[in-house]
Amino acid sequence: MTAIPRSPADAQGSSERPARKPGRVFRLNRVPQWFLLPALIFYIVVVLYPSVAGGVLAFTDARTLRGGDWVGFENFVTILQNEAARAALLNTLTIAVTLTIVQTTLGLLLAVALNSAIRGRNLLRTIFFAPMMLPPIITGLLWQYIYTPNGPLDSAMDFLGLGAFKASWLGDADIALWSIIGSVIWHHVGMSMVIYLAGLQGIPDELYEAAAVDGAGPMRRFWSITRPLLGQATTIATVLTMTSSLKLFDQIFVMTGGGPGVSTQTLSLIMYQEAFVYGKQGYGSAIALVLAMIVAAIVFVQMSLTRRGEQEA
Amino acid sequence: MSTMTLTVPKSEAAPRRRRMRQGYGRPLLEVVMVLVTVAYLFPLYIMLTMSFKAPVEIAESSVALPKGLFLDNYATAWSQANLGRALLNSALITSVSITLVVIIGAMAGYAIARGSRRTSTPKLMLFMLGLMIPGQLGMVPLYNLMRDVGLLQSYWSLIIFYAGSMMPMTVFLYTGFLRAQSSTYEEAARIDGAGWWRSFWHVVFPLLRPVTGTVIIVNAINIWNDFLTPLLYVSGSVNRTLPVAVFSFQGEFASEWGLIFAGMVIAAMPVLIVYFFLQRHIIHGFAGGLKG
């Protein structure tokens, strides 16, 4: 069925074409646009319309089962005045920045290591990507247990002689956020690794050989070949990590629910709580709009930086 | 661009590369990687061993190997939390959603890639917009909509949600793939008298098979693992999916970790089994899908 070869330019097809009237051929090339319709309908109903409606809702005091009155920027003022919301904003940015830096760095290191000729590299790639397959809610539960007092992590630290550094991983307001970030890195680092592996494999060996012949040392080769050619992979890895960590929900929801206090609150968490637990639909939507603005700003900055980088190159 | 991200690995990775090329750094790297891998596998070890431990064993040690295969956890989790039904729900919702997404998405990709050149890019951009909007923004209005049309607690609420929310990535993949393909086969089919639907279904759709694989893999994993949407739409009903069922354990069985872990293993196993059989395709699918 799919065995039709793709490459030959199909002599019969193109030789037959001149026999037809030009106008007819033109129409033959244009797929009727009702093919687009089903996708567009689902997309509008599920994504476009609700997003616009959510943006409008953000300026109202709507509550569940009651329409809202227009309140202007009141919800946004509330966000800035509310302690939990301010903490959520700060935590969300902390998570995104930390995860982006640490996860892409570790992903690159893993990719370089597993792109070399070490034994079992295919198995190791499989292993490091495996947690990506697991439902986030389940890795959240798993790590909640790993972090329990005298649980697996504490036992492992005792075993390694690090007992002095044991902590109340999820119970201490100063540590909980970092514990969560650690578990998310474990869960997602395989994604950054795979993006970088794809980038590394796209670099032809001849480039390195030619550079070596020209007398370029390994540092020089990494700097002048690997680094610039991984630029696109870095863009993809950082944008993807940053946008997904801004929206992080499942793991935090199950591990701490935002606590202790407000130390692990995030925008997506308080958005869920306000809109669906307390029924403040307008206020919850305002939080979602703030989140959307942050995501849009980051994507915009990343895209313009990439464009500039490409022009320089 | 992200200089901060790059400066660290640059200086560390480069010498490693030199040593490896000269051959004497490889054993060292291998030892390091073995240690890293052992640490990395530790959580998975915990997940698996915990599910086979009796409550007494769990109280004794959280890291020791189980003394035997205590299967009661699985039996209890399966029967009391109705995991069989949840497994069926997840499988049904995922497969129906994927079928819908693939057919509709491929049709849209075909229409965009082979439609008028002038409007092709704006149409694609319209869909791409959906990749940038966080789902939270539309969450409340969509929930209200589902409630108002009476779809809450039903399979359809989730199937419709996934069909719409997976569309941007799917249309993006199909359009990109088709733009890179020559259109001679479709034209030949059209000249031979095939209608638009026939040439799509019998010529174009089979040609899309490589990218359809990517679409299925990436979307199926996202749908199977999704938690928040089913929590909002179908929790508390018999139609709840696996992640929601496992999450509800936390309340129902409080800290009976053996039971919770058995449920987790049941929910994680299907994807892990598929993953270990198809890992090469899945990893390629993710990498290819992301590169576009």
Coordinates of C-alpha atoms in Angstrom, one line a residue:
Chain A
M1 CA 0.0 0.0 0.0
T2 CA 2.7 2.4 1.0
A3 CA 5.3 0.8 -1.2
I4 CA 4.9 3.5 -3.8
P5 CA 8.3 5.0 -4.4
R6 CA 8.5 8.6 -3.8
S7 CA 11.6 9.9 -5.5
P8 CA 11.2 9.4 -9.3
A9 CA 9.5 12.4 -10.7
D10 CA 6.9 10.1 -12.4
A11 CA 7.5 10.4 -16.1
Q12 CA 4.0 9.4 -17.0
G13 CA 2.3 11.9 -14.7
S14 CA 4.3 14.8 -16.0
S15 CA 4.2 13.7 -19.7
E16 CA 0.4 13.5 -19.5
R17 CA 0.1 16.9 -18.1
P18 CA 0.8 19.0 -21.1
A19 CA -2.0 17.2 -22.9
R20 CA -4.5 18.7 -20.6
K21 CA -5.7 22.2 -20.8
P22 CA -3.7 24.5 -18.5
G23 CA -6.8 25.7 -16.6
R24 CA -7.7 22.1 -15.8
V25 CA -4.3 21.3 -14.3
F26 CA -4.5 24.3 -12.1
R27 CA -7.7 23.1 -10.6
L28 CA -6.4 19.6 -10.2
N29 CA -3.7 21.0 -7.9
R30 CA -6.1 22.8 -5.6
V31 CA -7.7 20.6 -2.9
P32 CA -11.2 21.8 -2.0
Q33 CA -11.1 23.6 1.3
W34 CA -13.9 21.6 2.9
F35 CA -11.1 19.2 3.7
L36 CA -10.0 21.8 6.2
L37 CA -13.4 22.2 7.8
P38 CA -13.6 19.3 10.4
A39 CA -10.2 20.2 11.8
L40 CA -11.0 23.8 11.9
I41 CA -14.3 23.2 13.7
F42 CA -12.7 21.1 16.5
Y43 CA -9.9 23.6 16.8
I44 CA -12.2 26.6 17.0
V45 CA -14.6 24.9 19.5
V46 CA -11.9 23.5 21.8
V47 CA -9.0 26.0 21.5
L48 CA -9.8 29.4 19.8
Y49 CA -13.2 30.2 21.1
P50 CA -12.5 29.1 24.7
S51 CA -9.2 31.1 24.7
V52 CA -10.9 34.2 23.6
A53 CA -13.8 33.7 26.0
G54 CA -11.3 33.1 28.8
G55 CA -9.5 36.3 27.9
V56 CA -12.8 38.2 28.2
L57 CA -13.8 36.3 31.4
A58 CA -10.5 37.6 33.0
F59 CA -12.0 41.0 33.2
T60 CA -15.2 40.0 34.9
D61 CA -16.1 38.8 38.4
A62 CA -17.8 35.6 37.1
R63 CA -18.4 32.8 39.5
T64 CA -19.7 29.3 38.8
L65 CA -23.3 29.3 37.8
R66 CA -23.5 33.0 37.8
G67 CA -22.6 35.3 34.9
G68 CA -20.0 38.0 35.6
D69 CA -20.0 41.8 35.6
W70 CA -17.2 43.7 33.9
V71 CA -14.7 44.7 36.5
G72 CA -11.8 46.0 34.3
F73 CA -8.4 45.3 35.8
E74 CA -9.6 44.5 39.3
N75 CA -8.7 40.8 39.0
F76 CA -5.1 41.7 38.0
V77 CA -4.8 44.2 40.9
T78 CA -6.0 41.4 43.2
I79 CA -3.3 39.1 41.8
L80 CA -0.6 41.6 42.7
Q81 CA -2.0 42.2 46.2
N82 CA -2.6 38.6 47.0
E83 CA 0.3 36.9 48.8
A84 CA -0.4 33.4 47.4
A85 CA -0.7 34.8 43.8
R86 CA 2.5 36.8 44.1
A87 CA 4.3 33.7 45.5
A88 CA 2.8 31.7 42.6
L89 CA 4.1 34.2 40.0
L90 CA 7.6 34.1 41.5
N91 CA 7.7 30.3 41.9
T92 CA 6.4 29.8 38.3
L93 CA 9.3 31.9 37.0
T94 CA 11.8 30.3 39.3
I95 CA 10.7 26.8 38.1
A96 CA 10.9 27.8 34.5
V97 CA 14.3 29.5 34.6
T98 CA 15.9 26.8 36.8
L99 CA 14.4 23.9 34.8
T100 CA 15.4 25.4 31.5
I101 CA 19.0 26.0 32.5
V102 CA 19.6 22.8 34.4
Q103 CA 17.6 20.4 32.3
T104 CA 19.0 21.5 28.9
T105 CA 22.5 21.5 30.3
L106 CA 22.1 18.0 31.7
G107 CA 20.3 16.9 28.5
L108 CA 23.3 18.2 26.4
L109 CA 25.8 16.4 28.6
L110 CA 23.8 13.2 28.4
A111 CA 23.5 13.5 24.6
V112 CA 27.2 14.1 24.1
A113 CA 28.0 11.1 26.3
L114 CA 25.5 8.9 24.6
N115 CA 26.5 10.0 21.1
S116 CA 30.0 8.7 21.7
A117 CA 31.1 5.2 21.1
I118 CA 30.4 3.9 24.7
R119 CA 29.0 0.4 25.3
G120 CA 25.3 0.1 25.7
R121 CA 24.5 3.5 24.5
N122 CA 21.3 2.5 22.8
L123 CA 20.1 0.9 26.1
L124 CA 21.1 4.0 28.0
R125 CA 19.2 6.2 25.6
T126 CA 16.1 4.1 26.1
I127 CA 16.5 4.2 29.9
F128 CA 17.0 8.0 30.1
F129 CA 13.9 8.7 27.9
A130 CA 11.7 6.1 29.7
P131 CA 10.3 8.4 32.4
M132 CA 8.9 10.6 29.7
M133 CA 6.5 7.8 29.0
L134 CA 5.1 7.8 32.5
P135 CA 2.0 9.9 33.4
P136 CA 3.2 13.0 35.3
I137 CA 0.6 12.3 38.1
I138 CA 2.3 8.9 38.7
T139 CA 5.8 10.3 38.8
G140 CA 4.5 12.9 41.2
L141 CA 3.1 10.1 43.5
L142 CA 6.3 8.2 43.1
W143 CA 8.5 11.1 44.1
Q144 CA 6.2 12.1 46.9
Y145 CA 7.0 8.7 48.4
I146 CA 10.7 9.0 47.6
Y147 CA 10.8 12.2 49.6
T148 CA 8.9 11.0 52.7
P149 CA 10.8 11.2 55.9
N150 CA 12.9 8.1 56.4
G151 CA 11.8 7.1 52.9
P152 CA 13.9 5.9 50.0
L153 CA 15.9 9.1 49.5
D154 CA 16.8 9.4 53.2
S155 CA 17.7 5.7 53.2
A156 CA 19.9 6.1 50.2
M157 CA 21.6 9.1 51.7
D158 CA 22.3 7.1 54.9
F159 CA 23.7 4.3 52.8
L160 CA 26.1 6.8 51.0
G161 CA 27.2 8.4 54.3
L162 CA 25.3 11.6 53.5
G163 CA 23.0 11.3 56.5
A164 CA 24.0 14.7 57.7
F165 CA 22.4 16.3 54.7
K166 CA 19.0 14.7 55.1
A167 CA 16.1 17.2 55.1
S168 CA 12.4 17.4 55.2
W169 CA 12.3 17.4 51.4
L170 CA 8.6 18.4 50.9
G171 CA 7.9 19.7 54.4
D172 CA 10.4 22.5 54.5
A173 CA 9.2 25.7 52.8
D174 CA 12.8 26.5 51.9
I175 CA 13.4 23.2 50.2
A176 CA 10.1 21.9 48.8
L177 CA 10.3 23.9 45.5
W178 CA 13.8 22.6 44.8
S179 CA 12.7 19.0 45.6
I180 CA 9.9 19.3 43.1
I181 CA 12.3 20.8 40.5
G182 CA 14.6 17.8 41.0
S183 CA 11.9 15.3 40.4
V184 CA 10.8 17.1 37.3
I185 CA 14.3 17.0 35.9
W186 CA 14.4 13.3 36.5
H187 CA 11.1 13.0 34.6
H188 CA 11.9 15.3 31.7
V189 CA 15.6 15.3 31.1
G190 CA 15.2 12.6 28.5
M191 CA 13.4 15.0 26.2
S192 CA 16.2 17.5 26.2
M193 CA 18.6 14.6 25.6
V194 CA 16.7 13.4 22.6
I195 CA 16.5 16.8 21.0
Y196 CA 20.2 17.3 21.4
L197 CA 20.9 13.7 20.2
A198 CA 18.9 14.5 17.0
G199 CA 21.0 17.7 16.6
L200 CA 24.3 15.9 17.2
Q201 CA 23.4 13.2 14.7
G202 CA 22.6 15.8 12.1
I203 CA 26.2 17.0 12.1
P204 CA 28.2 15.1 9.4
D205 CA 31.4 13.4 10.6
E206 CA 33.2 14.8 7.6
L207 CA 33.1 18.3 9.2
Y208 CA 35.1 17.0 12.1
E209 CA 37.5 15.1 9.9
A210 CA 38.1 18.1 7.7
A211 CA 38.6 20.3 10.7
A212 CA 41.0 17.8 12.2
V213 CA 43.0 17.7 9.0
D214 CA 43.1 21.5 9.1
G215 CA 44.7 21.2 12.6
A216 CA 41.7 22.2 14.7
G217 CA 41.9 20.8 18.2
P218 CA 39.0 19.2 20.0
M219 CA 38.1 22.4 21.9
R220 CA 38.2 24.3 18.6
R221 CA 36.1 21.6 16.9
F222 CA 33.4 21.7 19.6
W223 CA 33.4 25.5 19.6
S224 CA 33.4 26.0 15.8
I225 CA 31.3 23.0 14.6
T226 CA 29.2 21.4 17.4
R227 CA 28.2 24.6 19.2
P228 CA 26.9 26.6 16.2
L229 CA 25.3 23.6 14.6
L230 CA 23.4 22.8 17.8
G231 CA 21.9 26.2 17.9
Q232 CA 18.6 25.1 16.5
A233 CA 18.4 22.1 19.0
T234 CA 19.1 24.6 21.8
T235 CA 16.3 26.8 20.7
I236 CA 13.9 23.9 20.5
A237 CA 15.0 22.5 23.8
T238 CA 14.9 25.7 25.8
V239 CA 11.5 26.9 24.3
L240 CA 10.0 23.6 24.9
T241 CA 11.3 23.2 28.5
M242 CA 10.4 26.7 29.4
T243 CA 6.8 26.6 28.1
S244 CA 6.1 23.2 29.5
S245 CA 7.6 24.1 32.9
L246 CA 5.5 27.3 33.1
K247 CA 2.5 25.1 32.8
L248 CA 3.7 22.5 35.2
F249 CA 0.7 21.1 37.2
D250 CA 0.3 17.4 37.9
Q251 CA 3.5 16.8 39.8
I252 CA 3.1 19.8 42.2
F253 CA -0.6 19.1 42.6
V254 CA 0.0 15.6 43.9
M255 CA 3.3 16.2 45.8
T256 CA 2.6 19.3 47.8
G257 CA -0.6 20.9 46.5
G258 CA 1.2 24.3 46.7
G259 CA 2.4 23.9 50.3
P260 CA 3.9 24.1 52.8
G261 CA 2.3 27.6 53.1
V262 CA 2.6 29.1 49.6
S263 CA 6.1 27.9 49.0
T264 CA 5.3 25.7 46.0
Q265 CA 2.3 27.5 44.6
T266 CA 2.3 28.1 40.9
L267 CA 0.1 30.0 38.5
S268 CA -1.5 26.9 37.0
L269 CA -2.1 25.5 40.5
I270 CA -3.9 28.6 41.9
M271 CA -5.7 29.0 38.6
Y272 CA -7.2 25.5 39.1
Q273 CA -7.9 26.2 42.8
E274 CA -9.6 29.6 42.3
A275 CA -11.6 28.6 39.2
F276 CA -12.6 25.0 40.0
V277 CA -12.4 24.6 43.7
Y278 CA -13.6 28.1 44.9
G279 CA -15.6 28.7 41.7
K280 CA -14.1 32.1 41.0
Q281 CA -14.1 31.8 37.2
G282 CA -13.2 35.4 36.4
Y283 CA -10.3 35.6 38.8
G284 CA -9.0 32.1 37.8
S285 CA -9.2 33.2 34.1
A286 CA -7.2 36.3 34.9
I287 CA -4.5 34.2 36.4
A288 CA -4.6 32.1 33.2
L289 CA -4.3 35.2 31.1
V290 CA -1.2 36.3 33.1
L291 CA 0.3 32.8 32.4
A292 CA -0.5 33.1 28.7
M293 CA 1.1 36.5 28.5
I294 CA 4.3 35.2 30.1
V295 CA 4.4 32.2 27.7
A296 CA 3.8 34.5 24.7
A297 CA 6.5 37.0 25.9
I298 CA 9.0 34.2 26.2
V299 CA 8.2 32.6 22.9
F300 CA 8.4 36.0 21.3
V301 CA 11.8 36.8 22.8
Q302 CA 13.1 33.4 21.9
M303 CA 12.0 33.7 18.4
S304 CA 13.4 37.1 17.8
L305 CA 16.7 36.0 19.4
T306 CA 16.8 33.0 17.1
R307 CA 16.1 35.2 14.1
R308 CA 18.9 37.5 15.0
G309 CA 21.3 34.5 15.6
E310 CA 20.4 33.2 12.2
Q311 CA 21.1 36.5 10.5
E312 CA 24.5 36.7 12.2
A313 CA 25.5 33.2 11.2
Chain B
M1 CA 20.8 33.1 22.3
S2 CA 20.9 31.1 25.5
T3 CA 24.6 31.6 26.2
M4 CA 24.1 30.6 29.8
T5 CA 22.9 27.2 28.9
L6 CA 25.7 26.6 26.6
T7 CA 28.8 27.8 28.4
V8 CA 28.7 25.1 31.0
P9 CA 28.6 22.0 28.8
K10 CA 31.0 23.5 26.3
S11 CA 34.0 23.5 28.5
E12 CA 33.1 20.2 30.1
A13 CA 32.1 18.3 27.1
A14 CA 35.0 19.3 24.9
P15 CA 37.8 17.6 26.9
R16 CA 35.7 14.6 27.3
R17 CA 35.3 14.3 23.6
R18 CA 39.1 14.6 23.1
R19 CA 39.8 11.9 25.5
M20 CA 37.3 9.6 23.9
R21 CA 38.6 10.2 20.5
Q22 CA 42.0 9.2 21.7
G23 CA 40.6 6.1 23.4
Y24 CA 41.7 6.3 27.0
G25 CA 38.8 8.3 28.3
R26 CA 36.1 5.9 27.3
P27 CA 36.3 3.5 30.3
L28 CA 36.1 6.4 32.6
L29 CA 33.0 7.8 30.8
E30 CA 31.5 4.3 30.9
V31 CA 32.0 4.1 34.7
V32 CA 30.5 7.5 35.2
M33 CA 27.5 6.6 33.0
V34 CA 26.9 3.3 34.9
L35 CA 26.8 5.3 38.2
V36 CA 24.5 7.9 36.7
T37 CA 22.2 5.2 35.3
V38 CA 22.0 3.4 38.6
A39 CA 21.0 6.5 40.3
Y40 CA 18.5 7.3 37.5
L41 CA 16.9 3.9 37.8
F42 CA 16.5 4.1 41.5
P43 CA 13.0 5.7 41.5
L44 CA 11.8 3.0 39.0
Y45 CA 13.2 0.3 41.3
I46 CA 11.3 1.8 44.2
M47 CA 8.1 1.9 42.2
L48 CA 8.3 -1.8 41.1
T49 CA 9.5 -3.2 44.5
M50 CA 7.0 -1.3 46.5
S51 CA 4.1 -2.7 44.6
F52 CA 5.2 -6.3 45.7
K53 CA 5.6 -5.5 49.4
A54 CA 3.2 -6.3 52.2
P55 CA 2.5 -3.5 54.6
V56 CA 4.8 -5.0 57.2
E57 CA 7.7 -5.0 54.8
I58 CA 7.1 -1.4 53.8
A59 CA 7.2 -0.4 57.5
E60 CA 10.5 -2.2 57.9
S61 CA 12.4 -0.7 54.9
S62 CA 11.4 1.4 52.0
V63 CA 14.4 0.3 49.8
A64 CA 15.0 -3.4 50.5
L65 CA 14.1 -6.0 47.9
P66 CA 10.7 -7.5 48.5
K67 CA 10.8 -10.9 50.4
G68 CA 8.4 -12.4 47.9
L69 CA 5.9 -11.4 45.3
F70 CA 3.1 -10.1 47.5
L71 CA 0.4 -10.0 44.9
D72 CA -2.5 -8.9 47.2
N73 CA -1.7 -5.3 46.4
Y74 CA -2.5 -5.9 42.7
A75 CA -5.7 -7.9 43.5
T76 CA -7.0 -5.3 45.9
A77 CA -6.1 -2.3 43.8
W78 CA -7.7 -3.9 40.7
S79 CA -11.0 -4.9 42.4
Q80 CA -11.5 -2.0 44.9
A81 CA -10.6 0.9 42.6
N82 CA -12.2 -0.6 39.6
L83 CA -9.0 -0.3 37.7
G84 CA -10.2 -2.7 34.9
R85 CA -12.9 -0.3 34.0
A86 CA -10.4 2.7 34.1
L87 CA -8.0 0.8 31.9
L88 CA -10.8 0.2 29.4
N89 CA -11.9 3.9 29.6
S90 CA -8.3 5.1 28.9
A91 CA -7.9 2.7 26.0
L92 CA -11.2 3.6 24.5
I93 CA -10.8 7.4 24.8
T94 CA -7.2 7.3 23.5
S95 CA -7.9 5.1 20.5
V96 CA -11.1 7.0 19.4
S97 CA -9.4 10.4 19.9
I98 CA -6.3 9.3 18.0
T99 CA -8.4 7.9 15.1
L100 CA -10.3 11.2 14.8
V101 CA -7.2 13.3 15.1
V102 CA -5.3 11.4 12.5
I103 CA -8.0 11.4 9.8
I104 CA -9.2 15.0 10.4
G105 CA -5.6 16.3 10.8
A106 CA -4.4 14.6 7.7
M107 CA -7.3 16.0 5.7
A108 CA -6.5 19.5 7.0
G109 CA -2.8 19.1 6.2
Y110 CA -3.7 18.0 2.7
A111 CA -6.0 21.0 2.2
I112 CA -3.4 23.4 3.5
A113 CA -0.4 22.0 1.6
R114 CA -2.2 21.5 -1.7
G115 CA -4.6 24.4 -1.5
S116 CA -3.9 27.9 -2.8
R117 CA -0.3 28.9 -2.2
R118 CA -1.2 32.4 -1.2
T119 CA -3.3 31.4 1.8
S120 CA -1.4 28.3 2.8
T121 CA 0.9 29.9 5.3
P122 CA -1.7 32.0 7.0
K123 CA -3.9 29.0 7.4
L124 CA -1.0 27.0 9.0
M125 CA -0.2 30.0 11.2
L126 CA -3.8 30.0 12.5
F127 CA -3.3 26.4 13.7
M128 CA 0.2 27.1 15.0
L129 CA -1.3 29.8 17.3
G130 CA -2.8 26.9 19.3
L131 CA 0.7 25.7 20.1
M132 CA 1.4 28.9 22.0
I133 CA -1.8 29.4 23.9
P134 CA -1.6 27.7 27.3
G135 CA -4.6 25.4 27.8
Q136 CA -5.4 27.1 31.1
L137 CA -6.7 30.2 29.3
G138 CA -9.6 28.3 27.7
M139 CA -10.2 25.9 30.6
V140 CA -13.1 27.7 32.3
P141 CA -15.1 28.6 29.2
L142 CA -14.6 25.1 27.7
Y143 CA -15.7 23.5 31.0
N144 CA -18.8 25.7 31.0
L145 CA -19.5 24.7 27.4
M146 CA -19.2 21.0 28.1
R147 CA -21.4 21.4 31.1
D148 CA -24.1 23.4 29.2
V149 CA -24.3 20.8 26.4
G150 CA -24.4 18.0 29.0
L151 CA -21.2 16.2 27.9
L152 CA -19.5 16.3 31.4
Q153 CA -18.9 12.8 32.8
S154 CA -19.0 11.3 29.3
Y155 CA -16.3 9.9 27.0
W156 CA -17.3 12.5 24.4
S157 CA -16.2 15.4 26.5
L158 CA -12.6 14.0 26.5
I159 CA -12.6 12.8 22.9
I160 CA -13.8 16.2 21.6
F161 CA -11.2 18.0 23.8
Y162 CA -8.3 15.9 22.6
A163 CA -9.4 16.1 18.9
G164 CA -9.3 19.9 19.2
S165 CA -6.3 20.4 21.4
M166 CA -4.1 18.0 19.5
M167 CA -5.0 19.6 16.2
P168 CA -2.3 22.3 16.0
M169 CA 0.7 19.9 16.4
T170 CA -1.0 17.3 14.1
V171 CA -1.8 19.8 11.3
F172 CA 1.7 21.2 11.6
L173 CA 3.3 17.8 11.1
Y174 CA 1.1 16.7 8.2
T175 CA 1.4 20.0 6.4
G176 CA 5.1 20.1 6.8
F177 CA 5.5 16.5 5.6
L178 CA 3.2 17.0 2.5
R179 CA 4.9 20.3 1.5
A180 CA 8.1 18.3 1.2
Q181 CA 6.5 15.7 -1.0
S182 CA 5.9 15.9 -4.7
S183 CA 2.3 15.9 -5.7
T184 CA 2.6 13.7 -8.8
Y185 CA 0.8 10.7 -7.4
E186 CA -2.2 12.7 -6.4
E187 CA -2.3 14.4 -9.8
A188 CA -2.0 11.0 -11.5
A189 CA -4.9 9.7 -9.4
R190 CA -7.0 12.8 -10.2
I191 CA -6.2 12.5 -13.9
D192 CA -7.2 8.9 -13.8
G193 CA -10.6 10.1 -12.6
A194 CA -10.4 9.7 -8.8
G195 CA -12.4 12.1 -6.8
W196 CA -10.9 14.3 -4.1
W197 CA -11.8 12.0 -1.3
R198 CA -10.7 8.9 -3.2
S199 CA -7.3 10.4 -4.1
F200 CA -6.9 11.5 -0.5
W201 CA -7.8 8.2 1.1
H202 CA -6.1 5.8 -1.3
V203 CA -3.1 7.9 -2.4
V204 CA -2.3 10.7 -0.1
F205 CA -3.1 9.1 3.3
P206 CA -1.0 5.9 2.7
L207 CA 1.9 8.2 1.6
L208 CA 1.6 9.9 5.0
R209 CA 2.4 6.8 6.9
P210 CA 5.8 7.8 8.4
V211 CA 4.4 11.0 9.8
T212 CA 1.1 9.3 10.9
G213 CA 3.3 7.1 13.1
T214 CA 4.8 10.2 14.7
V215 CA 1.3 11.8 15.2
I216 CA -0.1 8.6 16.8
I217 CA 2.9 8.2 19.1
V218 CA 3.2 11.7 20.3
N219 CA -0.6 12.3 20.7
A220 CA -1.3 8.9 22.2
I221 CA 1.2 9.3 25.0
N222 CA -0.1 12.8 25.8
I223 CA -3.7 11.6 25.9
W224 CA -3.0 8.4 27.9
N225 CA -1.0 10.4 30.5
D226 CA -3.3 13.4 30.7
F227 CA -4.6 14.0 34.2
L228 CA -6.1 17.5 34.7
T229 CA -8.7 17.3 31.9
P230 CA -10.1 14.0 32.9
L231 CA -10.0 15.2 36.5
L232 CA -12.2 18.1 35.5
Y233 CA -14.5 16.3 33.1
V234 CA -15.0 12.7 34.3
S235 CA -13.7 12.3 37.8
G236 CA -16.1 10.7 40.2
S237 CA -17.9 8.9 37.3
V238 CA -17.4 5.3 36.0
N239 CA -15.8 6.8 33.0
R240 CA -12.7 8.1 34.8
T241 CA -9.4 7.3 33.2
L242 CA -6.4 5.5 34.7
P243 CA -4.4 8.5 36.0
V244 CA -7.6 9.8 37.7
A245 CA -8.3 6.4 39.2
V246 CA -4.8 6.1 40.5
F247 CA -4.8 9.6 41.9
S248 CA -8.1 8.8 43.8
F249 CA -6.2 6.0 45.6
Q250 CA -4.3 8.6 47.5
G251 CA -7.5 9.6 49.3
E252 CA -9.2 6.2 49.4
F253 CA -6.3 4.2 50.7
A254 CA -4.6 7.0 52.5
S255 CA -1.0 5.8 53.0
E256 CA -1.4 2.2 52.0
W257 CA 1.6 2.7 49.7
G258 CA 1.7 -0.9 48.5
L259 CA -1.8 -0.5 47.0
I260 CA -1.0 2.9 45.6
F261 CA 2.1 1.6 43.9
A262 CA 0.3 -1.5 42.5
G263 CA -2.1 0.9 40.9
M264 CA 0.7 3.1 39.6
V265 CA 2.4 0.1 38.0
I266 CA -0.9 -1.0 36.4
A267 CA -1.3 2.5 34.9
A268 CA 2.3 2.8 33.8
M269 CA 2.8 -0.7 32.4
P270 CA 0.9 -0.3 29.1
V271 CA 2.9 2.7 28.0
L272 CA 6.2 1.2 29.2
I273 CA 5.6 -2.1 27.4
V274 CA 4.8 -0.3 24.2
Y275 CA 7.8 1.9 24.7
F276 CA 10.3 -0.9 25.2
F277 CA 9.1 -2.6 22.0
L278 CA 8.9 0.5 19.9
Q279 CA 11.5 2.7 21.6
R280 CA 13.5 3.5 18.5
H281 CA 10.4 4.7 16.7
I282 CA 9.1 6.6 19.7
I283 CA 12.3 8.4 20.3
H284 CA 12.6 9.2 16.6
G285 CA 9.0 10.3 16.6
F286 CA 9.5 12.7 19.4
A287 CA 12.8 14.1 18.0
G288 CA 11.3 14.3 14.4
G289 CA 8.0 15.7 15.6
L290 CA 9.8 18.4 17.5
K291 CA 12.1 19.4 14.8
G292 CA 9.2 19.7 12.5

